[in-house]
Amino acid sequence: MKSLGVRAGLLSVLLFVVFCAAWQLAVTPSASTGPALDPEYAKLMGISTAGAKSAMPGPLDVAAKLWDNLKRPFYDNGPNDKGLGLQLLYSIGRVALGYALAVVVAVPIGFLIGMSPLAYRALDPFIQVLKPISPLAWMPLALYTIKDSALSAIFVIFICSVWPMLLNTAFGVGAVRKEWLNVARTLEVGPWRRAFTVILPAAAPTILTGMRISIGIAWLVIVAAEMLVGGTGIGYFVWNEWNNLSIANVIVGILLIGVVGMVLDLILARLQKRVTFPE
Amino acid sequence: MAERVNAERFISIEGIARRYPAAGGSFTTIFENLWLQVPRGEFVCIIGHSGCGKTSVLNILAGLETPSDGVVVVDGQAIEGPSLDRAVIFQGHALLPWKSVIGNVAYAVSSRWRKAGRAEVEERSKRFIDLVGLKGNEAKKPAELSGGMRQRVGIARALSIEPKILLMDEPFSALDALTRGTLQDEVRRICKSTGQTVVMITHDVDEAIYLADKIVLMTNGPEAMVAEVVENPLPADRRRDSIHREPDFYTVRNHLVDFLVARSRTFKDEKPAGYDPRRPPLVRLGEPVAPPPINTIPFPAVATARD
Ligand SMILES: Nc1ncnc2c1ncn2[C@@H]1O[C@H](COP(=O)(O)OP(=O)(O)OP(=O)(O)O)[C@@H](O)[C@H]1O
Ligand SMILES: [Mg+2]
């Protein structure tokens, strides 16, 4: 009896193969439709009837394109022709900047809000209104005030990552068990030391949950933001390839967006695991 | 003279009260006008029914709560807030779960001696972990320990800062009988050898008899009071395995159980003549407070026979 992991892995591979086969089958024109097309007409339209291909690429085309892109990920031939790796780096860089900014702002402010029931009550209505706003709705305002599309994209990332972290930090800090705080009090631990040695470790799992939600949202939003703003980034790449009608490249882009998103989530999951403590 | 007064009233609870706002703008008085003195080096147990306010009294002693009225004076100084001089062993161990055993103890040690070097803190923490019999478990996290072991870490943490007073809130109530017994032995040994002043809360009459020099009886709440302070007549060298054969054992035990079963409820309405909450009567069993009438046998007979 093989372990569950091995069996699950085999099943995954099988599903992948079946999916690719179905995909390939779906895009290969069947023999019956071939002759239905008048060869003369087809010739006029610039399609060869022998071994005709639909516009939708199959898995092999995508794999070939992917390989092409992976071979030279960082070339730069001007604004509309950059390596995929380069485009991804642009996106990751924007996310990293906006996200880091959000961490720097949200965690300390969340800390203060969590420690003070008054601040929590006072700020709650604002947070409740601001939180559900789609980050892209900020875009025009950002473009108008910042007057720089690159910075605006970073701002949008910032604004969408800030809320989950802010709320989770405030909640985690507010929910620190009283007995742990009492331990610190009986040991005459000062406020700074208490914040870093008791409250922060106790709230860390909740804070990291917020950070993990935020990175997910940030990665979702950057693609849309780059489609709007244009210029560079994986979102722009996908949009640009759509304009070029290169569906294979679009699919490659989609795939890579998924992979990077997964990696980002994995990193945060690792960190989360590290700060989580069993009780 | 002042020295002596300070030693006799090392801890002096002076008229403290605890009130909580109740529905309709009034107040529920958990207890008020509570007075109690604990001499230096004494082991005092407080017993009383659930909800009478024992934890509140202990938290006020610890400085974690402020009384609605009155003060607590320790070693000649009114307490204002928690202090490293008063270590607390909490009912639910209260270990920091993200720190290892040694991390938890070292946290206390480094709070007490802020300038101490790393090696020094570690050495001291290890010593106290050894003292409670946890050698070899230093690196474990609280989640990897049994209930008894966790409580031991709590004890090590409290003792490691060499407090003037050790405060314990039902430290063993969550443990099985066997573990409880071993830990009681250890706490008694350690406290006796260092002359530690201890205030401990318990539900367990036998635990109080085994550990305490004096047992404080609290009546039922609300408006609980200290009915009396019972001096433990058992010899200082009592042992767990033979304690039930001590001549006075059942005298004390019956007295305490009687109190918990009946008098804790009725005391309020049948206060003995001359009861003064400022000076709760000190009861010496086996040696009646008032001289007995000539024609009665002193109670209990055995105790007098031994004397
Ligand atoms: N925040 C509060 N608001 C209102 N009443 C409270 C509050 N905290 C405690 N009390 C009341 O104060 C009383 C004393 O509580 P305390 O915890 O001191 O009891 P206890 O003697 O330690 O009981 P136990 O033996 O069950 O631990 C209880 O009746 C409780 O209902
Ligand atoms: Mg209690």
Coordinates of C-alpha atoms and ligand atoms in Angstrom, one line a residue:
Chain A
M1 CA 0.0 0.0 0.0
K2 CA 1.6 3.3 -1.1
S3 CA 1.3 6.3 1.1
L4 CA -1.5 8.8 0.5
G5 CA 1.0 11.4 -0.8
V6 CA 2.2 9.1 -3.5
R7 CA -1.3 8.1 -4.6
A8 CA -2.4 11.7 -4.6
G9 CA 0.6 12.7 -6.7
L10 CA -0.1 10.0 -9.2
L11 CA -3.8 11.0 -9.5
S12 CA -2.7 14.7 -10.0
V13 CA -0.4 13.6 -12.9
L14 CA -3.2 11.5 -14.4
L15 CA -5.7 14.4 -14.1
F16 CA -3.2 16.7 -15.8
V17 CA -2.6 14.2 -18.7
V18 CA -6.3 13.7 -19.2
F19 CA -6.9 17.5 -19.1
C20 CA -4.2 18.1 -21.7
A21 CA -5.4 15.3 -23.9
A22 CA -9.0 16.7 -23.8
W23 CA -7.7 20.1 -24.5
Q24 CA -5.6 18.8 -27.5
L25 CA -8.6 16.9 -28.8
A26 CA -10.8 20.0 -28.5
V27 CA -8.6 22.2 -30.5
T28 CA -7.7 19.7 -33.2
P29 CA -10.2 20.1 -36.0
S30 CA -12.1 16.9 -36.6
A31 CA -11.9 15.1 -40.0
S32 CA -15.6 15.7 -40.7
T33 CA -15.3 19.5 -40.5
G34 CA -12.3 19.6 -42.7
P35 CA -13.7 18.8 -46.1
A36 CA -16.9 20.7 -45.3
L37 CA -14.9 23.8 -45.9
D38 CA -14.5 24.6 -49.6
P39 CA -10.8 24.4 -50.3
E40 CA -10.9 27.4 -52.6
Y41 CA -12.6 29.5 -50.0
A42 CA -10.1 28.3 -47.4
K43 CA -7.3 29.3 -49.6
L44 CA -8.8 32.7 -50.0
M45 CA -9.0 33.1 -46.3
G46 CA -5.4 32.1 -45.9
I47 CA -6.1 28.8 -44.1
S48 CA -4.6 25.6 -45.3
T49 CA -7.1 22.8 -45.2
A50 CA -4.5 20.1 -44.8
G51 CA -3.8 19.9 -41.1
A52 CA -5.8 23.0 -40.4
K53 CA -5.4 24.4 -36.9
S54 CA -8.0 26.4 -35.0
A55 CA -6.9 29.8 -33.5
M56 CA -7.1 28.3 -30.0
P57 CA -3.6 26.8 -29.3
G58 CA -3.3 23.3 -27.9
P59 CA -1.2 22.3 -24.9
L60 CA 1.8 21.6 -27.1
D61 CA 1.8 25.1 -28.6
V62 CA 1.6 26.6 -25.1
A63 CA 4.4 24.3 -23.9
A64 CA 6.5 25.4 -26.8
K65 CA 5.8 29.1 -26.1
L66 CA 6.5 28.6 -22.5
W67 CA 9.8 27.0 -23.3
D68 CA 10.6 29.9 -25.7
N69 CA 9.9 32.4 -22.9
L70 CA 11.7 30.4 -20.2
K71 CA 14.8 30.2 -22.4
R72 CA 15.3 33.9 -22.5
P73 CA 13.3 35.4 -19.7
F74 CA 15.0 38.7 -19.2
Y75 CA 15.5 40.2 -22.7
D76 CA 14.3 43.8 -23.3
N77 CA 13.5 44.9 -26.8
G78 CA 11.7 48.1 -26.0
P79 CA 8.4 48.8 -24.4
N80 CA 6.3 46.2 -26.2
D81 CA 8.7 43.3 -26.2
K82 CA 10.2 42.3 -22.9
G83 CA 11.0 38.9 -21.5
L84 CA 8.4 37.3 -19.3
G85 CA 10.8 37.1 -16.4
L86 CA 11.3 40.8 -16.6
Q87 CA 7.6 41.5 -16.7
L88 CA 7.1 39.2 -13.7
L89 CA 9.8 41.0 -11.8
Y90 CA 8.1 44.3 -12.5
S91 CA 4.9 43.0 -11.0
I92 CA 6.5 41.3 -8.1
G93 CA 8.5 44.5 -7.4
R94 CA 5.3 46.6 -7.3
V95 CA 3.6 44.1 -5.1
A96 CA 6.6 44.0 -2.8
L97 CA 6.8 47.7 -2.5
G98 CA 3.1 48.4 -1.9
Y99 CA 2.8 45.4 0.4
A100 CA 5.9 46.3 2.5
L101 CA 4.5 49.8 2.8
A102 CA 1.2 48.4 4.0
V103 CA 2.9 46.2 6.6
V104 CA 4.9 49.2 7.9
V105 CA 1.7 51.2 8.2
A106 CA -0.9 48.5 9.2
V107 CA 1.0 46.5 11.8
P108 CA 1.9 49.4 14.1
I109 CA -1.4 51.1 13.7
G110 CA -3.3 47.8 14.2
F111 CA -1.2 47.4 17.3
L112 CA -2.3 50.7 18.8
I113 CA -5.9 50.1 17.8
G114 CA -5.8 46.7 19.4
M115 CA -4.4 48.0 22.6
S116 CA -7.0 50.8 23.0
P117 CA -10.7 49.9 22.9
L118 CA -11.3 53.7 22.5
A119 CA -9.3 53.9 19.3
Y120 CA -10.9 50.6 18.1
R121 CA -14.4 52.0 18.5
A122 CA -13.5 55.4 17.0
L123 CA -11.8 54.1 13.9
D124 CA -14.1 51.2 13.3
P125 CA -16.7 53.1 11.1
F126 CA -13.9 54.4 8.8
I127 CA -12.4 51.0 8.4
Q128 CA -15.8 49.4 7.8
V129 CA -16.5 51.9 5.0
L130 CA -13.0 51.9 3.4
K131 CA -12.5 48.1 3.5
P132 CA -15.1 47.0 1.0
I133 CA -14.0 49.5 -1.7
S134 CA -12.5 47.7 -4.7
P135 CA -8.9 48.8 -4.8
L136 CA -9.2 49.6 -8.5
A137 CA -11.8 52.3 -7.6
W138 CA -9.0 54.2 -6.1
M139 CA -7.1 54.2 -9.4
P140 CA -8.4 57.5 -10.9
L141 CA -8.0 59.3 -7.6
A142 CA -4.4 57.9 -7.3
L143 CA -3.6 58.9 -10.9
Y144 CA -5.0 62.3 -10.4
T145 CA -3.2 63.0 -7.1
I146 CA 0.0 61.1 -7.6
K147 CA 0.2 61.9 -11.4
D148 CA 2.5 58.9 -11.9
S149 CA 1.1 55.6 -13.2
A150 CA 3.8 53.4 -11.7
L151 CA 3.4 55.0 -8.3
S152 CA -0.4 54.7 -8.6
A153 CA -0.2 51.0 -9.1
I154 CA 1.9 50.7 -6.0
F155 CA -0.6 52.8 -4.1
V156 CA -3.4 50.5 -5.2
I157 CA -1.5 47.5 -3.9
F158 CA -0.9 49.4 -0.6
I159 CA -4.5 50.3 -0.2
C160 CA -5.8 46.8 -0.9
S161 CA -3.3 45.0 1.4
V162 CA -3.7 47.4 4.3
W163 CA -7.1 46.4 5.5
P164 CA -6.8 42.7 6.2
M165 CA -3.5 43.3 8.0
L166 CA -4.9 46.3 10.0
L167 CA -8.0 44.4 11.1
N168 CA -6.2 41.2 11.9
T169 CA -3.4 42.9 13.9
A170 CA -6.0 44.9 15.9
F171 CA -8.0 41.8 16.5
G172 CA -5.0 39.7 17.4
V173 CA -3.6 42.3 19.8
G174 CA -6.9 42.9 21.4
A175 CA -7.4 39.1 22.0
V176 CA -4.1 38.4 23.8
R177 CA -5.0 36.3 26.8
K178 CA -5.2 38.3 30.0
E179 CA -3.3 35.8 31.9
W180 CA -0.2 36.3 29.7
L181 CA -0.5 40.0 30.2
N182 CA -0.8 39.4 33.9
V183 CA 2.4 37.4 33.8
A184 CA 4.2 40.4 32.3
R185 CA 2.6 42.7 34.8
T186 CA 3.7 40.7 37.8
L187 CA 7.2 40.6 36.4
E188 CA 7.2 44.4 36.0
V189 CA 7.9 44.2 32.3
G190 CA 7.9 47.6 30.7
P191 CA 5.5 48.5 27.9
W192 CA 8.0 48.2 25.1
R193 CA 9.3 44.9 26.2
R194 CA 5.8 43.7 26.8
A195 CA 4.8 44.7 23.3
F196 CA 7.6 42.7 21.8
T197 CA 7.9 39.7 24.1
V198 CA 4.2 39.0 24.9
I199 CA 1.8 40.8 22.7
L200 CA 3.6 40.4 19.4
P201 CA 4.3 36.7 19.7
A202 CA 0.8 36.1 21.0
A203 CA -0.8 38.0 18.2
A204 CA 1.7 36.9 15.5
P205 CA -0.4 34.0 14.1
T206 CA -3.4 36.3 13.7
I207 CA -1.2 39.0 12.1
L208 CA 0.3 36.5 9.7
T209 CA -3.2 35.3 8.7
G210 CA -4.0 38.9 7.8
M211 CA -0.7 39.2 5.9
R212 CA -1.5 36.1 4.0
I213 CA -4.9 37.3 2.9
S214 CA -3.3 40.6 1.9
I215 CA -0.7 39.1 -0.3
G216 CA -3.3 37.1 -2.1
I217 CA -5.4 40.1 -2.7
A218 CA -2.4 42.2 -3.8
W219 CA -1.4 39.6 -6.4
L220 CA -5.0 39.5 -7.7
V221 CA -5.1 43.3 -7.9
I222 CA -1.7 43.9 -9.5
V223 CA -2.7 42.1 -12.7
A224 CA -5.8 44.2 -13.1
A225 CA -4.0 47.4 -12.2
E226 CA -1.3 46.7 -14.8
M227 CA -3.9 46.1 -17.4
L228 CA -5.2 49.6 -16.6
V229 CA -2.0 51.4 -16.2
G230 CA 0.0 49.6 -18.9
G231 CA 3.7 49.8 -19.6
T232 CA 5.2 46.9 -17.8
G233 CA 4.2 44.0 -15.7
I234 CA 2.6 40.6 -16.2
G235 CA -0.9 42.1 -16.3
Y236 CA 0.2 44.4 -19.1
F237 CA 1.9 41.4 -20.8
V238 CA -1.3 39.4 -20.8
W239 CA -3.3 42.4 -22.2
N240 CA -0.6 43.2 -24.8
E241 CA -0.6 39.5 -26.0
W242 CA -4.4 39.7 -26.3
N243 CA -4.0 42.7 -28.5
N244 CA -1.4 40.7 -30.5
L245 CA -3.9 37.9 -30.7
S246 CA -1.2 35.5 -29.3
I247 CA -3.5 33.3 -27.3
A248 CA -0.7 30.9 -26.5
N249 CA 1.2 33.8 -24.8
V250 CA -1.9 34.8 -22.9
I251 CA -2.2 31.3 -21.6
V252 CA 1.5 31.2 -20.6
G253 CA 0.9 34.5 -18.8
I254 CA -2.1 33.1 -17.0
L255 CA -0.1 30.0 -16.0
L256 CA 2.7 32.1 -14.6
I257 CA 0.4 34.4 -12.7
G258 CA -1.0 31.3 -11.0
V259 CA 2.4 29.9 -10.2
V260 CA 3.8 33.1 -8.7
G261 CA 0.6 33.6 -6.7
M262 CA 1.0 30.1 -5.3
V263 CA 4.7 30.7 -4.4
L264 CA 3.8 34.0 -2.6
D265 CA 1.1 32.2 -0.6
L266 CA 3.5 29.4 0.2
I267 CA 6.1 31.8 1.5
L268 CA 3.5 33.4 3.8
A269 CA 2.2 30.0 4.9
R270 CA 5.8 29.1 5.9
L271 CA 6.1 32.2 8.0
Q272 CA 2.7 31.7 9.5
K273 CA 3.7 28.2 10.5
R274 CA 6.8 29.4 12.1
V275 CA 5.1 31.8 14.4
T276 CA 2.2 29.6 15.3
F277 CA 2.4 28.0 18.7
P278 CA 0.4 25.0 19.9
E279 CA -1.4 25.6 23.2
Chain B
M1 CA 9.9 46.9 68.2
A2 CA 9.0 48.3 64.7
E3 CA 11.0 45.3 63.3
R4 CA 8.7 42.9 65.2
V5 CA 5.5 44.6 64.2
N6 CA 6.7 44.4 60.6
A7 CA 7.5 40.7 61.0
E8 CA 4.1 40.0 62.5
R9 CA 2.3 42.0 59.9
F10 CA 4.5 41.3 57.0
I11 CA 1.4 41.3 54.9
S12 CA -1.4 43.4 56.3
I13 CA -4.7 43.5 54.5
E14 CA -6.5 46.5 55.9
G15 CA -10.2 46.9 55.3
I16 CA -10.3 45.9 51.6
A17 CA -13.5 45.7 49.7
R18 CA -14.4 44.5 46.2
R19 CA -17.6 45.7 44.6
Y20 CA -19.0 45.2 41.2
P21 CA -21.7 47.4 39.6
A22 CA -24.9 45.5 39.5
A23 CA -28.1 46.0 37.5
G24 CA -30.0 49.1 38.4
G25 CA -27.0 51.3 39.3
S26 CA -26.5 49.5 42.6
F27 CA -23.4 47.5 43.7
T28 CA -22.8 43.9 44.6
T29 CA -20.4 43.7 47.4
I30 CA -18.3 40.6 47.1
F31 CA -16.5 41.4 50.4
E32 CA -15.8 44.5 52.4
N33 CA -14.0 45.5 55.5
L34 CA -11.7 42.5 55.2
W35 CA -8.7 42.4 57.5
L36 CA -6.0 39.9 57.7
Q37 CA -2.4 39.7 58.8
V38 CA 0.3 37.3 57.7
P39 CA 3.6 37.2 59.5
R40 CA 6.9 36.8 57.7
G41 CA 7.8 33.2 56.8
E42 CA 4.3 31.8 57.3
F43 CA 2.4 29.6 55.0
V44 CA -1.2 30.7 54.9
C45 CA -4.0 28.9 53.1
I46 CA -7.3 30.6 52.4
I47 CA -10.3 28.2 52.0
G48 CA -13.9 29.1 51.2
H49 CA -16.6 28.2 48.7
S50 CA -16.5 28.9 45.1
G51 CA -17.3 32.5 44.3
C52 CA -16.7 33.9 47.7
G53 CA -13.9 36.1 46.4
K54 CA -10.7 34.2 47.1
T55 CA -9.2 35.0 43.7
S56 CA -10.1 38.6 44.1
V57 CA -8.3 38.8 47.4
L58 CA -5.2 37.1 45.8
N59 CA -5.3 39.4 42.8
I60 CA -5.4 42.4 45.1
L61 CA -2.5 41.0 47.0
A62 CA -0.7 40.5 43.7
G63 CA -1.5 44.1 42.7
L64 CA -3.3 42.9 39.6
E65 CA -6.5 44.4 40.8
T66 CA -7.1 47.4 43.0
P67 CA -9.5 47.1 45.9
S68 CA -12.7 49.2 45.8
D69 CA -11.7 50.2 49.3
G70 CA -8.9 49.8 51.8
V71 CA -5.2 49.0 51.3
V72 CA -2.8 46.1 51.5
V73 CA 0.5 46.9 53.2
V74 CA 3.4 44.6 52.5
D75 CA 6.6 45.0 54.6
G76 CA 5.5 48.5 55.7
Q77 CA 4.6 49.8 52.2
A78 CA 1.1 50.1 50.7
I79 CA 1.1 48.2 47.4
E80 CA 0.4 50.0 44.2
G81 CA 0.3 47.5 41.4
P82 CA 2.2 44.3 40.7
S83 CA 5.7 43.8 41.8
L84 CA 8.6 41.4 41.4
D85 CA 8.5 41.0 45.2
R86 CA 5.3 39.1 44.9
A87 CA 5.3 36.1 42.6
V88 CA 2.1 34.6 41.4
I89 CA 1.4 31.0 40.5
F90 CA -1.7 31.2 38.5
Q91 CA -4.5 28.7 38.5
G92 CA -4.2 27.9 34.8
H93 CA -0.3 27.8 34.7
A94 CA -0.2 30.9 32.4
L95 CA 3.0 29.8 30.7
L96 CA 3.8 31.6 27.5
P97 CA 3.2 28.8 24.9
W98 CA 5.6 30.1 22.3
K99 CA 8.5 29.9 24.8
S100 CA 10.3 26.8 25.9
V101 CA 10.5 25.7 29.5
I102 CA 13.8 27.4 30.0
G103 CA 12.5 30.4 28.0
N104 CA 9.6 30.8 30.3
V105 CA 11.8 30.7 33.4
A106 CA 14.5 32.8 31.9
Y107 CA 11.9 35.5 31.0
A108 CA 11.1 35.9 34.7
V109 CA 14.8 35.8 35.7
S110 CA 15.8 38.4 33.1
S111 CA 12.9 40.6 34.2
R112 CA 14.1 40.4 37.8
W113 CA 17.8 40.9 37.0
R114 CA 17.7 43.1 34.0
K115 CA 21.4 43.6 33.7
A116 CA 22.3 39.9 34.2
G117 CA 24.3 38.3 31.4
R118 CA 22.9 35.6 29.2
A119 CA 24.9 32.8 30.8
E120 CA 23.9 33.9 34.3
V121 CA 20.2 34.0 33.4
E122 CA 20.5 30.5 31.9
E123 CA 22.4 29.1 34.8
R124 CA 19.9 30.4 37.2
S125 CA 16.9 29.2 35.2
K126 CA 18.4 25.7 34.9
R127 CA 18.9 25.6 38.7
F128 CA 15.2 26.2 39.3
I129 CA 14.1 23.8 36.6
D130 CA 16.2 21.2 38.4
L131 CA 14.7 22.2 41.7
V132 CA 11.2 21.3 40.5
G133 CA 12.5 18.1 38.9
L134 CA 12.3 19.0 35.3
K135 CA 15.9 18.5 34.3
G136 CA 16.1 17.4 30.7
N137 CA 12.9 19.1 29.6
E138 CA 14.4 22.6 29.2
A139 CA 13.9 22.8 25.5
K140 CA 10.3 21.5 25.4
K141 CA 7.4 23.8 24.7
P142 CA 4.5 23.9 27.3
A143 CA 2.3 22.0 24.8
E144 CA 4.6 19.1 25.0
L145 CA 4.3 18.8 28.8
S146 CA 1.8 17.1 31.1
G147 CA -0.4 19.2 33.3
G148 CA 1.7 18.5 36.3
M149 CA 4.9 19.4 34.5
R150 CA 3.4 22.7 33.3
Q151 CA 2.5 23.6 36.9
R152 CA 6.1 22.8 37.9
V153 CA 7.4 25.2 35.3
G154 CA 5.0 27.8 36.8
I155 CA 6.4 27.1 40.3
A156 CA 10.0 27.3 39.0
R157 CA 9.2 30.6 37.3
A158 CA 7.7 32.0 40.5
L159 CA 10.5 30.8 42.7
S160 CA 13.3 31.8 40.4
I161 CA 12.8 35.5 41.1
E162 CA 13.2 35.0 44.8
P163 CA 10.0 36.8 45.7
K164 CA 9.3 38.0 49.2
I165 CA 5.9 36.6 48.9
L166 CA 4.6 33.6 46.9
L167 CA 0.9 33.8 45.9
M168 CA -0.8 30.7 44.7
D169 CA -4.3 30.4 43.3
E170 CA -5.5 26.8 43.5
P171 CA -2.2 25.7 41.9
F172 CA -2.9 22.0 42.0
S173 CA -6.7 21.9 41.5
A174 CA -6.4 20.7 37.9
L175 CA -4.1 17.8 38.7
D176 CA -4.7 14.2 39.5
A177 CA -4.3 13.1 43.1
L178 CA -0.9 11.5 42.7
T179 CA 0.7 14.4 40.9
R180 CA -0.9 16.8 43.3
G181 CA 0.7 14.9 46.2
T182 CA 4.2 15.0 44.7
L183 CA 3.9 18.7 43.9
Q184 CA 2.6 19.5 47.4
D185 CA 5.6 17.7 48.9
E186 CA 7.9 19.7 46.7
V187 CA 6.3 23.0 47.4
R188 CA 6.3 22.3 51.1
R189 CA 10.0 21.3 51.1
I190 CA 11.1 24.3 49.1
C191 CA 9.1 26.8 51.1
K192 CA 10.1 25.4 54.4
S193 CA 13.8 25.4 53.5
T194 CA 13.8 29.0 52.4
G195 CA 11.3 30.4 55.0
Q196 CA 9.1 31.6 52.1
T197 CA 6.0 33.6 53.0
V198 CA 3.1 32.1 51.1
V199 CA -0.5 32.8 50.6
M200 CA -2.3 30.0 48.9
I201 CA -5.9 29.5 47.9
T202 CA -7.3 26.1 47.9
H203 CA -10.6 24.1 47.9
D204 CA -8.9 21.1 49.3
V205 CA -9.1 20.7 53.1
D206 CA -6.4 18.1 53.2
E207 CA -4.0 20.2 51.1
A208 CA -4.5 23.1 53.5
I209 CA -3.8 20.9 56.6
Y210 CA -0.7 19.5 55.0
L211 CA 0.8 22.7 53.8
A212 CA -0.5 25.6 56.0
D213 CA 0.7 27.1 59.2
K214 CA -2.6 29.0 59.4
I215 CA -5.8 28.4 57.6
V216 CA -8.1 31.4 56.8
L217 CA -11.8 30.5 56.6
M218 CA -13.8 32.7 54.3
T219 CA -17.6 32.7 54.5
N220 CA -19.8 32.4 51.5
G221 CA -20.3 35.4 49.3
P222 CA -21.7 37.9 48.6
E223 CA -20.4 40.0 51.5
A224 CA -17.9 37.3 52.4
M225 CA -15.8 37.8 55.5
V226 CA -13.0 36.1 57.3
A227 CA -14.8 34.0 59.9
E228 CA -11.6 32.9 61.7
V229 CA -8.0 32.0 61.3
V230 CA -7.2 28.4 62.4
E231 CA -3.8 27.7 63.6
N232 CA -2.6 24.4 62.4
P233 CA -1.8 22.2 65.4
L234 CA 0.1 19.5 63.5
P235 CA 3.8 19.3 64.1
A236 CA 6.1 21.0 61.6
D237 CA 7.7 17.8 60.7
R238 CA 4.4 16.2 59.5
R239 CA 4.7 13.8 56.6
R240 CA 2.1 13.1 54.0
D241 CA 2.1 9.3 54.6
S242 CA 1.5 9.5 58.3
I243 CA -0.4 12.8 58.6
H244 CA -3.7 11.1 59.2
R245 CA -2.3 9.4 62.3
E246 CA -1.4 12.7 63.9
P247 CA -3.5 13.1 67.0
D248 CA -5.0 16.4 66.0
F249 CA -5.5 15.6 62.3
Y250 CA -9.2 14.8 62.6
T251 CA -9.9 17.6 65.0
V252 CA -8.6 20.2 62.4
R253 CA -10.1 18.3 59.5
N254 CA -13.6 18.1 61.1
H255 CA -13.4 21.7 62.1
L256 CA -12.6 22.8 58.6
V257 CA -15.2 20.5 57.0
D258 CA -17.8 21.6 59.5
F259 CA -17.1 25.1 58.5
L260 CA -17.4 24.5 54.8
V261 CA -20.5 22.4 55.2
A262 CA -22.5 24.5 57.6
R263 CA -20.9 27.5 59.2
S264 CA -19.6 29.2 56.0
R265 CA -23.3 29.7 55.2
T266 CA -24.7 30.5 58.6
F267 CA -21.8 32.5 60.1
K268 CA -23.1 35.8 58.9
D269 CA -26.3 35.4 61.0
E270 CA -24.7 33.8 64.0
K271 CA -21.6 35.8 64.5
P272 CA -20.0 34.9 67.8
A273 CA -20.2 37.6 70.5
G274 CA -17.4 40.1 70.2
Y275 CA -16.6 39.3 66.6
D276 CA -14.5 42.1 65.2
P277 CA -13.7 41.9 61.5
R278 CA -10.5 43.8 62.1
R279 CA -9.3 41.0 64.3
P280 CA -10.7 37.7 63.1
P281 CA -10.5 35.2 66.0
L282 CA -7.4 33.0 66.0
V283 CA -8.5 29.5 66.8
R284 CA -6.2 27.1 68.4
L285 CA -7.7 23.7 68.3
G286 CA -7.0 21.3 71.1
E287 CA -6.3 24.2 73.3
P288 CA -9.7 25.9 73.9
V289 CA -9.7 29.7 73.5
A290 CA -11.6 30.3 76.8
P291 CA -10.6 28.3 79.9
P292 CA -13.0 25.3 80.0
P293 CA -15.4 24.8 82.9
I294 CA -13.8 22.6 85.5
N295 CA -16.0 19.6 85.2
T296 CA -15.7 19.2 81.4
I297 CA -13.0 17.2 79.6
P298 CA -10.9 19.5 77.5
F299 CA -11.6 19.0 73.8
P300 CA -10.1 17.0 72.2
A301 CA -9.0 14.7 74.9
V302 CA -6.1 13.2 72.9
A303 CA -4.5 16.6 72.2
T304 CA -4.4 17.4 75.9
A305 CA -3.1 14.0 76.8
R306 CA -0.2 14.6 74.4
D307 CA 0.6 17.9 75.9
Ligands
LIG1 N1 -15.9 41.3 36.4 C1 -16.8 40.9 37.3 N2 -18.1 41.5 37.3 C2 -19.0 41.1 38.2 N3 -18.8 40.2 39.2 C3 -17.6 39.6 39.2 C4 -16.5 39.9 38.3 N4 -15.5 39.2 38.5 C5 -15.8 38.4 39.6 N5 -17.1 38.6 40.0 C6 -17.8 38.0 41.1 O1 -16.9 38.1 42.2 C7 -17.1 36.9 43.0 C8 -15.8 36.4 43.5 O2 -15.0 36.0 42.4 P1 -13.7 35.2 42.6 O3 -13.1 34.8 41.3 O4 -12.8 36.0 43.5 O5 -14.2 33.9 43.4 P2 -13.4 32.7 44.0 O6 -13.6 32.6 45.4 O7 -12.0 32.7 43.5 O8 -14.1 31.4 43.3 P3 -13.5 30.1 42.8 O9 -13.2 29.3 44.0 O10 -14.6 29.5 42.0 O11 -12.3 30.4 42.0 C9 -17.9 35.9 42.2 O12 -19.1 35.7 42.7 C10 -18.0 36.5 40.8 O13 -19.3 36.3 40.3
MG2 MG -10.8 31.5 42.1

